[in-house]
PDB file of C-alpha atoms and ligand atoms in Angstrom:
ATOM      1  CA  MET A   1      17.040 -62.406 -38.942  1.00  0.00           C
ATOM      2  CA  ARG A   2      14.571 -60.804 -42.183  1.00  0.00           C
ATOM      3  CA  VAL A   3      11.395 -60.751 -39.979  1.00  0.00           C
ATOM      4  CA  LEU A   4      13.212 -58.644 -37.170  1.00  0.00           C
ATOM      5  CA  ASP A   5      14.893 -56.264 -39.826  1.00  0.00           C
ATOM      6  CA  VAL A   6      10.628 -55.707 -40.814  1.00  0.00           C
ATOM      7  CA  VAL A   7       9.964 -55.304 -37.472  1.00  0.00           C
ATOM      8  CA  ARG A   8      12.953 -53.032 -36.698  1.00  0.00           C
ATOM      9  CA  GLY A   9      11.943 -51.060 -40.104  1.00  0.00           C
ATOM     10  CA  GLY A  10       7.951 -50.808 -39.257  1.00  0.00           C
ATOM     11  CA  VAL A  11       8.383 -49.424 -35.967  1.00  0.00           C
ATOM     12  CA  LEU A  12      10.951 -46.468 -36.382  1.00  0.00           C
ATOM     13  CA  CYS A  13       9.280 -45.400 -39.195  1.00  0.00           C
ATOM     14  CA  GLY A  14       6.028 -45.673 -37.258  1.00  0.00           C
ATOM     15  CA  VAL A  15       7.682 -43.483 -34.498  1.00  0.00           C
ATOM     16  CA  ALA A  16       9.215 -41.149 -37.054  1.00  0.00           C
ATOM     17  CA  ALA A  17       5.639 -40.738 -38.452  1.00  0.00           C
ATOM     18  CA  THR A  18       3.765 -40.453 -34.874  1.00  0.00           C
ATOM     19  CA  VAL A  19       6.842 -37.674 -33.967  1.00  0.00           C
ATOM     20  CA  LEU A  20       6.376 -35.170 -36.963  1.00  0.00           C
ATOM     21  CA  TRP A  21       2.696 -35.579 -36.679  1.00  0.00           C
ATOM     22  CA  LEU A  22       3.175 -34.968 -32.530  1.00  0.00           C
ATOM     23  CA  GLU A  23       5.248 -32.043 -33.695  1.00  0.00           C
ATOM     24  CA  ARG A  24       2.748 -30.364 -35.657  1.00  0.00           C
ATOM     25  CA  ARG A  25       0.099 -30.872 -33.909  1.00  0.00           C
ATOM     26  CA  ARG A  26       1.463 -30.328 -30.337  1.00  0.00           C
ATOM     27  CA  GLN A  27       4.285 -28.069 -30.344  1.00  0.00           C
ATOM     28  CA  ALA A  28       5.629 -27.246 -26.965  1.00  0.00           C
ATOM     29  CA  ARG A  29       8.528 -24.359 -27.964  1.00  0.00           C
ATOM     30  CA  SER A  30       8.118 -21.636 -30.689  1.00  0.00           C
ATOM     31  CA  TYR A  31      11.036 -22.246 -33.027  1.00  0.00           C
ATOM     32  CA  VAL A  32      14.367 -19.772 -32.429  1.00  0.00           C
ATOM     33  CA  GLU A  33      15.642 -20.311 -35.979  1.00  0.00           C
ATOM     34  CA  SER A  34      13.900 -20.633 -39.389  1.00  0.00           C
ATOM     35  CA  PRO A  35      12.547 -24.029 -39.244  1.00  0.00           C
ATOM     36  CA  ALA A  36      14.131 -24.759 -42.341  1.00  0.00           C
ATOM     37  CA  VAL A  37      17.392 -23.754 -42.079  1.00  0.00           C
ATOM     38  CA  HIS A  38      17.394 -25.526 -38.467  1.00  0.00           C
ATOM     39  CA  ILE A  39      16.165 -28.732 -39.798  1.00  0.00           C
ATOM     40  CA  SER A  40      18.532 -28.521 -42.849  1.00  0.00           C
ATOM     41  CA  ARG A  41      21.588 -28.300 -40.687  1.00  0.00           C
ATOM     42  CA  ASN A  42      20.419 -31.361 -38.356  1.00  0.00           C
ATOM     43  CA  LEU A  43      20.036 -33.505 -41.662  1.00  0.00           C
ATOM     44  CA  ALA A  44      23.289 -32.903 -42.855  1.00  0.00           C
ATOM     45  CA  PHE A  45      24.681 -33.508 -39.212  1.00  0.00           C
ATOM     46  CA  ALA A  46      22.824 -36.922 -39.794  1.00  0.00           C
ATOM     47  CA  GLY A  47      24.476 -37.775 -43.008  1.00  0.00           C
ATOM     48  CA  ILE A  48      27.792 -37.334 -41.773  1.00  0.00           C
ATOM     49  CA  ALA A  49      26.916 -39.139 -38.606  1.00  0.00           C
ATOM     50  CA  ALA A  50      25.192 -42.048 -40.598  1.00  0.00           C
ATOM     51  CA  ALA A  51      28.372 -42.180 -42.364  1.00  0.00           C
ATOM     52  CA  THR A  52      30.475 -42.072 -39.088  1.00  0.00           C
ATOM     53  CA  VAL A  53      28.509 -45.111 -37.958  1.00  0.00           C
ATOM     54  CA  HIS A  54      28.892 -46.964 -41.143  1.00  0.00           C
ATOM     55  CA  ALA A  55      32.242 -46.266 -41.677  1.00  0.00           C
ATOM     56  CA  LEU A  56      33.743 -46.883 -38.185  1.00  0.00           C
ATOM     57  CA  GLU A  57      30.875 -48.191 -35.571  1.00  0.00           C
ATOM     58  CA  ALA A  58      29.402 -50.832 -37.847  1.00  0.00           C
ATOM     59  CA  PRO A  59      32.501 -53.047 -39.190  1.00  0.00           C
ATOM     60  CA  VAL A  60      33.650 -53.307 -35.446  1.00  0.00           C
ATOM     61  CA  VAL A  61      30.384 -53.468 -33.381  1.00  0.00           C
ATOM     62  CA  MET A  62      29.073 -56.029 -35.739  1.00  0.00           C
ATOM     63  CA  PRO A  63      31.928 -58.234 -35.898  1.00  0.00           C
ATOM     64  CA  VAL A  64      32.188 -58.464 -32.358  1.00  0.00           C
ATOM     65  CA  ALA A  65      28.738 -59.128 -31.701  1.00  0.00           C
ATOM     66  CA  ARG A  66      28.693 -61.883 -33.754  1.00  0.00           C
ATOM     67  CA  LEU A  67      32.173 -63.382 -32.122  1.00  0.00           C
ATOM     68  CA  VAL A  68      30.208 -63.005 -28.683  1.00  0.00           C
ATOM     69  CA  GLU A  69      27.285 -64.985 -30.180  1.00  0.00           C
ATOM     70  CA  ARG A  70      30.027 -67.920 -31.047  1.00  0.00           C
ATOM     71  CA  ARG A  71      32.108 -68.012 -28.052  1.00  0.00           C
ATOM     72  CA  ARG A  72      28.713 -67.076 -25.582  1.00  0.00           C
ATOM     73  CA  TRP A  73      30.950 -64.546 -24.019  1.00  0.00           C
ATOM     74  CA  GLY A  74      29.305 -62.162 -20.980  1.00  0.00           C
ATOM     75  CA  LEU A  75      27.305 -61.748 -18.574  1.00  0.00           C
ATOM     76  CA  VAL A  76      24.122 -62.676 -19.718  1.00  0.00           C
ATOM     77  CA  GLN A  77      25.195 -65.712 -21.788  1.00  0.00           C
ATOM     78  CA  ALA A  78      25.951 -66.955 -18.635  1.00  0.00           C
ATOM     79  CA  VAL A  79      22.549 -66.812 -17.121  1.00  0.00           C
ATOM     80  CA  PRO A  80      20.523 -70.275 -18.037  1.00  0.00           C
ATOM     81  CA  ALA A  81      17.697 -68.687 -19.416  1.00  0.00           C
ATOM     82  CA  PRO A  82      15.993 -68.604 -22.193  1.00  0.00           C
ATOM     83  CA  ALA A  83      17.404 -66.949 -25.466  1.00  0.00           C
ATOM     84  CA  TRP A  84      14.135 -64.111 -25.486  1.00  0.00           C
ATOM     85  CA  LEU A  85      14.981 -63.435 -21.460  1.00  0.00           C
ATOM     86  CA  ARG A  86      18.686 -62.988 -22.170  1.00  0.00           C
ATOM     87  CA  GLY A  87      18.048 -61.022 -25.403  1.00  0.00           C
ATOM     88  CA  LEU A  88      15.789 -58.664 -23.034  1.00  0.00           C
ATOM     89  CA  ALA A  89      18.345 -58.386 -20.032  1.00  0.00           C
ATOM     90  CA  ALA A  90      20.949 -57.076 -22.450  1.00  0.00           C
ATOM     91  CA  MET A  91      18.977 -54.619 -24.069  1.00  0.00           C
ATOM     92  CA  LEU A  92      18.216 -53.344 -20.485  1.00  0.00           C
ATOM     93  CA  LEU A  93      21.793 -53.043 -19.704  1.00  0.00           C
ATOM     94  CA  LEU A  94      22.985 -51.764 -23.093  1.00  0.00           C
ATOM     95  CA  ASP A  95      20.522 -48.959 -22.006  1.00  0.00           C
ATOM     96  CA  TYR A  96      21.736 -48.510 -18.498  1.00  0.00           C
ATOM     97  CA  THR A  97      25.328 -48.259 -20.610  1.00  0.00           C
ATOM     98  CA  LEU A  98      24.291 -45.704 -22.322  1.00  0.00           C
ATOM     99  CA  TYR A  99      22.956 -43.939 -19.554  1.00  0.00           C
ATOM    100  CA  LEU A 100      26.627 -43.848 -18.206  1.00  0.00           C
ATOM    101  CA  TRP A 101      28.198 -43.136 -21.320  1.00  0.00           C
ATOM    102  CA  HIS A 102      25.953 -39.737 -21.569  1.00  0.00           C
ATOM    103  CA  ARG A 103      27.060 -38.764 -17.976  1.00  0.00           C
ATOM    104  CA  LEU A 104      30.698 -39.482 -18.993  1.00  0.00           C
ATOM    105  CA  ALA A 105      29.878 -36.952 -21.820  1.00  0.00           C
ATOM    106  CA  HIS A 106      28.649 -34.411 -19.584  1.00  0.00           C
ATOM    107  CA  ARG A 107      32.203 -34.892 -17.069  1.00  0.00           C
ATOM    108  CA  ALA A 108      35.548 -35.843 -18.978  1.00  0.00           C
ATOM    109  CA  PRO A 109      35.838 -32.043 -20.806  1.00  0.00           C
ATOM    110  CA  TRP A 110      37.618 -33.867 -24.439  1.00  0.00           C
ATOM    111  CA  LEU A 111      34.622 -35.889 -24.661  1.00  0.00           C
ATOM    112  CA  TRP A 112      32.002 -32.605 -23.778  1.00  0.00           C
ATOM    113  CA  ARG A 113      33.401 -30.563 -26.199  1.00  0.00           C
ATOM    114  CA  PHE A 114      32.351 -33.073 -28.983  1.00  0.00           C
ATOM    115  CA  HIS A 115      28.799 -33.523 -27.065  1.00  0.00           C
ATOM    116  CA  LEU A 116      28.429 -29.918 -26.740  1.00  0.00           C
ATOM    117  CA  VAL A 117      28.305 -29.541 -30.490  1.00  0.00           C
ATOM    118  CA  HIS A 118      24.543 -31.585 -29.670  1.00  0.00           C
ATOM    119  CA  HIS A 119      23.631 -29.340 -27.064  1.00  0.00           C
ATOM    120  CA  VAL A 120      24.244 -25.898 -28.795  1.00  0.00           C
ATOM    121  CA  ASP A 121      21.389 -26.095 -31.230  1.00  0.00           C
ATOM    122  CA  LEU A 122      18.996 -23.369 -30.104  1.00  0.00           C
ATOM    123  CA  ASP A 123      15.977 -25.182 -31.325  1.00  0.00           C
ATOM    124  CA  LEU A 124      15.010 -28.705 -29.628  1.00  0.00           C
ATOM    125  CA  ASP A 125      13.242 -31.294 -32.128  1.00  0.00           C
ATOM    126  CA  ALA A 126      13.215 -34.729 -33.376  1.00  0.00           C
ATOM    127  CA  THR A 127      16.133 -33.826 -35.824  1.00  0.00           C
ATOM    128  CA  THR A 128      18.425 -32.592 -32.826  1.00  0.00           C
ATOM    129  CA  GLY A 129      18.412 -36.318 -32.025  1.00  0.00           C
ATOM    130  CA  LEU A 130      20.263 -36.746 -35.274  1.00  0.00           C
ATOM    131  CA  ARG A 131      22.748 -33.746 -34.544  1.00  0.00           C
ATOM    132  CA  PHE A 132      25.985 -35.669 -33.268  1.00  0.00           C
ATOM    133  CA  HIS A 133      29.569 -34.681 -34.182  1.00  0.00           C
ATOM    134  CA  ALA A 134      31.375 -37.268 -35.958  1.00  0.00           C
ATOM    135  CA  GLY A 135      33.933 -37.516 -33.147  1.00  0.00           C
ATOM    136  CA  GLU A 136      31.521 -38.140 -30.137  1.00  0.00           C
ATOM    137  CA  LEU A 137      30.490 -41.333 -32.431  1.00  0.00           C
ATOM    138  CA  ALA A 138      33.819 -42.059 -33.465  1.00  0.00           C
ATOM    139  CA  ALA A 139      34.611 -41.818 -29.142  1.00  0.00           C
ATOM    140  CA  SER A 140      31.680 -44.009 -28.488  1.00  0.00           C
ATOM    141  CA  VAL A 141      33.085 -47.563 -30.654  1.00  0.00           C
ATOM    142  CA  PRO A 142      35.262 -48.606 -28.155  1.00  0.00           C
ATOM    143  CA  TRP A 143      32.461 -48.142 -25.172  1.00  0.00           C
ATOM    144  CA  ARG A 144      29.770 -49.830 -27.594  1.00  0.00           C
ATOM    145  CA  ALA A 145      32.342 -52.778 -28.472  1.00  0.00           C
ATOM    146  CA  ALA A 146      33.046 -52.985 -24.584  1.00  0.00           C
ATOM    147  CA  GLN A 147      29.357 -53.020 -23.715  1.00  0.00           C
ATOM    148  CA  VAL A 148      29.062 -55.881 -26.394  1.00  0.00           C
ATOM    149  CA  ILE A 149      31.838 -58.045 -24.583  1.00  0.00           C
ATOM    150  CA  VAL A 150      30.908 -57.436 -20.967  1.00  0.00           C
ATOM    151  CA  ILE A 151      26.815 -57.972 -21.519  1.00  0.00           C
ATOM    152  CA  GLY A 152      27.448 -60.419 -23.918  1.00  0.00           C
ATOM    153  CA  VAL A 153      25.053 -58.979 -26.923  1.00  0.00           C
ATOM    154  CA  THR A 154      24.460 -60.985 -30.013  1.00  0.00           C
ATOM    155  CA  PRO A 155      23.356 -59.107 -33.302  1.00  0.00           C
ATOM    156  CA  ALA A 156      20.014 -59.889 -33.451  1.00  0.00           C
ATOM    157  CA  THR A 157      19.760 -58.287 -29.670  1.00  0.00           C
ATOM    158  CA  LEU A 158      22.330 -55.138 -30.765  1.00  0.00           C
ATOM    159  CA  ALA A 159      20.114 -54.425 -33.961  1.00  0.00           C
ATOM    160  CA  LEU A 160      17.015 -54.294 -31.894  1.00  0.00           C
ATOM    161  CA  TRP A 161      18.555 -52.518 -29.311  1.00  0.00           C
ATOM    162  CA  GLN A 162      19.693 -50.057 -32.210  1.00  0.00           C
ATOM    163  CA  SER A 163      16.454 -49.043 -33.275  1.00  0.00           C
ATOM    164  CA  LEU A 164      14.003 -49.254 -30.246  1.00  0.00           C
ATOM    165  CA  THR A 165      17.108 -46.487 -28.932  1.00  0.00           C
ATOM    166  CA  LEU A 166      16.849 -44.027 -32.701  1.00  0.00           C
ATOM    167  CA  ALA A 167      13.061 -44.105 -31.971  1.00  0.00           C
ATOM    168  CA  CYS A 168      13.462 -43.167 -28.603  1.00  0.00           C
ATOM    169  CA  VAL A 169      15.528 -40.628 -29.384  1.00  0.00           C
ATOM    170  CA  LEU A 170      13.504 -39.182 -31.938  1.00  0.00           C
ATOM    171  CA  PHE A 171      10.807 -38.896 -29.445  1.00  0.00           C
ATOM    172  CA  HIS A 172      12.320 -37.460 -26.407  1.00  0.00           C
ATOM    173  CA  HIS A 173      13.911 -35.106 -28.690  1.00  0.00           C
ATOM    174  CA  SER A 174      10.898 -34.032 -30.302  1.00  0.00           C
ATOM    175  CA  ASN A 175       9.435 -30.291 -29.912  1.00  0.00           C
ATOM    176  CA  THR A 176       6.394 -31.614 -28.009  1.00  0.00           C
ATOM    177  CA  ARG A 177       4.009 -30.792 -25.688  1.00  0.00           C
ATOM    178  CA  LEU A 178       2.352 -33.755 -23.802  1.00  0.00           C
ATOM    179  CA  SER A 179      -0.651 -33.325 -21.480  1.00  0.00           C
ATOM    180  CA  GLY A 180       0.934 -33.140 -17.581  1.00  0.00           C
ATOM    181  CA  ARG A 181      -0.510 -36.206 -16.696  1.00  0.00           C
ATOM    182  CA  THR A 182       0.872 -37.845 -19.231  1.00  0.00           C
ATOM    183  CA  GLU A 183       4.035 -36.565 -18.978  1.00  0.00           C
ATOM    184  CA  ARG A 184       4.030 -37.504 -15.264  1.00  0.00           C
ATOM    185  CA  TRP A 185       2.942 -40.940 -15.789  1.00  0.00           C
ATOM    186  CA  LEU A 186       5.330 -41.622 -18.778  1.00  0.00           C
ATOM    187  CA  SER A 187       8.366 -40.493 -17.141  1.00  0.00           C
ATOM    188  CA  ARG A 188       7.997 -42.682 -14.747  1.00  0.00           C
ATOM    189  CA  VAL A 189       9.487 -45.261 -17.233  1.00  0.00           C
ATOM    190  CA  LEU A 190      10.148 -43.858 -20.336  1.00  0.00           C
ATOM    191  CA  ALA A 191      12.509 -40.831 -21.670  1.00  0.00           C
ATOM    192  CA  THR A 192       9.890 -37.748 -22.352  1.00  0.00           C
ATOM    193  CA  PRO A 193       9.861 -34.280 -24.549  1.00  0.00           C
ATOM    194  CA  GLY A 194       9.528 -32.587 -21.204  1.00  0.00           C
ATOM    195  CA  MET A 195      12.283 -34.542 -19.575  1.00  0.00           C
ATOM    196  CA  HIS A 196      14.588 -34.196 -22.499  1.00  0.00           C
ATOM    197  CA  ALA A 197      14.068 -30.527 -22.912  1.00  0.00           C
ATOM    198  CA  VAL A 198      15.098 -29.737 -19.546  1.00  0.00           C
ATOM    199  CA  HIS A 199      18.295 -31.228 -20.369  1.00  0.00           C
ATOM    200  CA  HIS A 200      18.573 -28.929 -22.830  1.00  0.00           C
ATOM    201  CA  SER A 201      18.441 -26.366 -20.977  1.00  0.00           C
ATOM    202  CA  ILE A 202      21.202 -23.638 -20.946  1.00  0.00           C
ATOM    203  CA  ASP A 203      20.828 -23.567 -16.370  1.00  0.00           C
ATOM    204  CA  PRO A 204      23.944 -25.748 -15.646  1.00  0.00           C
ATOM    205  CA  ALA A 205      21.687 -27.869 -12.809  1.00  0.00           C
ATOM    206  CA  GLN A 206      18.976 -28.706 -15.503  1.00  0.00           C
ATOM    207  CA  LEU A 207      21.715 -29.493 -18.670  1.00  0.00           C
ATOM    208  CA  HIS A 208      23.238 -31.917 -16.365  1.00  0.00           C
ATOM    209  CA  SER A 209      19.882 -34.003 -15.493  1.00  0.00           C
ATOM    210  CA  ASN A 210      17.924 -36.991 -16.989  1.00  0.00           C
ATOM    211  CA  PHE A 211      20.261 -38.299 -19.408  1.00  0.00           C
ATOM    212  CA  SER A 212      18.552 -41.281 -19.774  1.00  0.00           C
ATOM    213  CA  SER A 213      18.236 -42.205 -23.825  1.00  0.00           C
ATOM    214  CA  GLY A 214      15.707 -44.959 -23.486  1.00  0.00           C
ATOM    215  CA  LEU A 215      13.980 -46.089 -20.182  1.00  0.00           C
ATOM    216  CA  ALA A 216      13.840 -43.130 -17.575  1.00  0.00           C
ATOM    217  CA  ILE A 217      14.730 -45.481 -14.660  1.00  0.00           C
ATOM    218  CA  TRP A 218      18.104 -44.947 -14.845  1.00  0.00           C
ATOM    219  CA  ASP A 219      17.680 -41.304 -13.831  1.00  0.00           C
ATOM    220  CA  TRP A 220      15.179 -42.227 -10.706  1.00  0.00           C
ATOM    221  CA  LEU A 221      17.562 -45.128  -9.672  1.00  0.00           C
ATOM    222  CA  HIS A 222      20.588 -42.027  -9.807  1.00  0.00           C
ATOM    223  CA  GLY A 223      18.616 -39.053  -8.200  1.00  0.00           C
ATOM    224  CA  THR A 224      19.508 -37.417 -11.952  1.00  0.00           C
ATOM    225  CA  ALA A 225      15.789 -36.774 -13.108  1.00  0.00           C
ATOM    226  CA  ARG A 226      14.461 -33.505 -12.716  1.00  0.00           C
ATOM    227  CA  LEU A 227      10.333 -32.440 -13.448  1.00  0.00           C
ATOM    228  CA  ASP A 228      10.309 -29.035 -11.777  1.00  0.00           C
ATOM    229  CA  ALA A 229      10.770 -27.235 -14.892  1.00  0.00           C
ATOM    230  CA  ASP A 230       8.237 -26.616 -17.604  1.00  0.00           C
ATOM    231  CA  PRO A 231       9.806 -27.877 -20.461  1.00  0.00           C
ATOM    232  CA  ARG A 232       7.791 -25.108 -22.797  1.00  0.00           C
ATOM    233  CA  ALA A 233       9.393 -22.245 -20.767  1.00  0.00           C
ATOM    234  CA  VAL A 234      13.358 -23.757 -21.276  1.00  0.00           C
ATOM    235  CA  THR A 235      15.731 -21.542 -22.638  1.00  0.00           C
ATOM    236  CA  VAL A 236      17.388 -24.470 -25.066  1.00  0.00           C
ATOM    237  CA  GLY A 237      21.765 -24.102 -25.731  1.00  0.00           C
ATOM    238  CA  VAL A 238      24.667 -24.033 -23.505  1.00  0.00           C
ATOM    239  CA  VAL A 239      25.711 -20.389 -22.219  1.00  0.00           C
ATOM    240  CA  GLY A 240      28.464 -18.862 -24.339  1.00  0.00           C
ATOM    241  CA  HIS A 241      26.761 -20.067 -27.584  1.00  0.00           C
ATOM    242  CA  LEU A 242      23.644 -18.550 -27.858  1.00  0.00           C
ATOM    243  CA  ASP A 243      24.273 -15.352 -29.374  1.00  0.00           C
ATOM    244  CA  GLU A 244      23.851 -16.948 -32.936  1.00  0.00           C
ATOM    245  CA  PRO A 245      23.253 -20.331 -34.328  1.00  0.00           C
ATOM    246  CA  THR A 246      26.334 -22.473 -34.707  1.00  0.00           C
ATOM    247  CA  ARG A 247      26.409 -22.975 -38.143  1.00  0.00           C
ATOM    248  CA  LEU A 248      27.521 -26.572 -39.824  1.00  0.00           C
ATOM    249  CA  PRO A 249      31.256 -25.938 -40.239  1.00  0.00           C
ATOM    250  CA  ALA A 250      31.797 -23.934 -37.375  1.00  0.00           C
ATOM    251  CA  ALA A 251      30.057 -26.529 -35.146  1.00  0.00           C
ATOM    252  CA  LEU A 252      32.441 -29.135 -37.127  1.00  0.00           C
ATOM    253  CA  ARG A 253      35.692 -27.092 -36.088  1.00  0.00           C
ATOM    254  CA  LEU A 254      34.001 -26.743 -32.595  1.00  0.00           C
ATOM    255  CA  PRO A 255      35.853 -29.447 -30.221  1.00  0.00           C
ATOM    256  CA  PHE A 256      39.125 -28.851 -32.360  1.00  0.00           C
ATOM    257  CA  GLU A 257      38.980 -24.781 -31.239  1.00  0.00           C
ATOM    258  CA  THR A 258      41.853 -23.338 -29.845  1.00  0.00           C
ATOM    259  CA  GLY A 259      42.684 -20.235 -28.275  1.00  0.00           C
ATOM    260  CA  SER A 260      40.270 -17.961 -26.984  1.00  0.00           C
ATOM    261  CA  ASN A 261      37.605 -19.654 -29.245  1.00  0.00           C
ATOM    262  CA  ARG A 262      38.238 -23.172 -27.707  1.00  0.00           C
ATOM    263  CA  PRO A 263      35.224 -24.366 -25.790  1.00  0.00           C
ATOM    264  CA  PRO A 264      35.133 -24.196 -22.152  1.00  0.00           C
ATOM    265  CA  LEU A 265      35.130 -26.890 -19.569  1.00  0.00           C
ATOM    266  CA  PRO A 266      31.605 -28.428 -18.971  1.00  0.00           C
ATOM    267  CA  PRO A 267      29.694 -26.425 -16.496  1.00  0.00           C
ATOM    268  CA  VAL A 268      29.844 -27.534 -13.118  1.00  0.00           C
ATOM    269  CA  GLU A 269      27.731 -30.585 -11.983  1.00  0.00           C
ATOM    270  CA  PRO A 270      25.649 -30.067  -9.085  1.00  0.00           C
ATOM    271  CA  LEU A 271      25.648 -32.268  -6.644  1.00  0.00           C
ATOM    272  CA  HIS A 272      22.509 -34.614  -6.723  1.00  0.00           C
ATOM    273  CA  ALA A 273      21.289 -36.274  -4.096  1.00  0.00           C
TER     274      ALA A 273
HETATM  275 ZN1  LIG B 301      23.645 -34.144 -22.721  1.00  0.00          ZN
END
């Protein structure tokens, strides 16, 4: 476990440093807000999110994963294969079910109210990937526990997947312009900054596309992948929340607003082929 912790930390630091370097060298969009204000607010969100995960998710999901390992519960534990192959299959299924959770967050009105807080950011960069409302993270705890039990995820696999997913989230939220060729090839396999910029567009048809967090293959399989918009020209945000940046206290209150301030339902999702 100790070697794994070092690998996880090393991968995360390496990806974070690369993403910061890419954002400086190959910025895709100019900032609407002051970058310092935008980044400070999102880092405050990250602090609240980390505390929520520490207080609510870790005490539930890790013990569940230990139980799964002891009792050999779940789909992949039933497969007679080497442990590394079962771990790989578990990570693939975790990534796929995270894609399904993201689709649900855009469909279920009560969940969209929380996920909206992530989308109302007027600028999109790596720090947006850390900007999630505590309510959305709390709501995902039963889903995560179900993922672990049904798939059969061990603690080591869960920890590795969480680190890899965080690295992918920092990368695909980054304000980075890859070359057209790199974007085209990489987006066949991995969620790229270009793909995810389209997901943060104010256009409802684009908002309901490119849901993948790690591998992009889930979008390709479900017909929700879109590469037909220029990520540099995308207007980031959600209609109704574009006039001024949603500041931290207002963003924290947003899911609970009532009356005329109540957030609207998610924009209608167009039918995908
Ligand atoms: Zn989304």
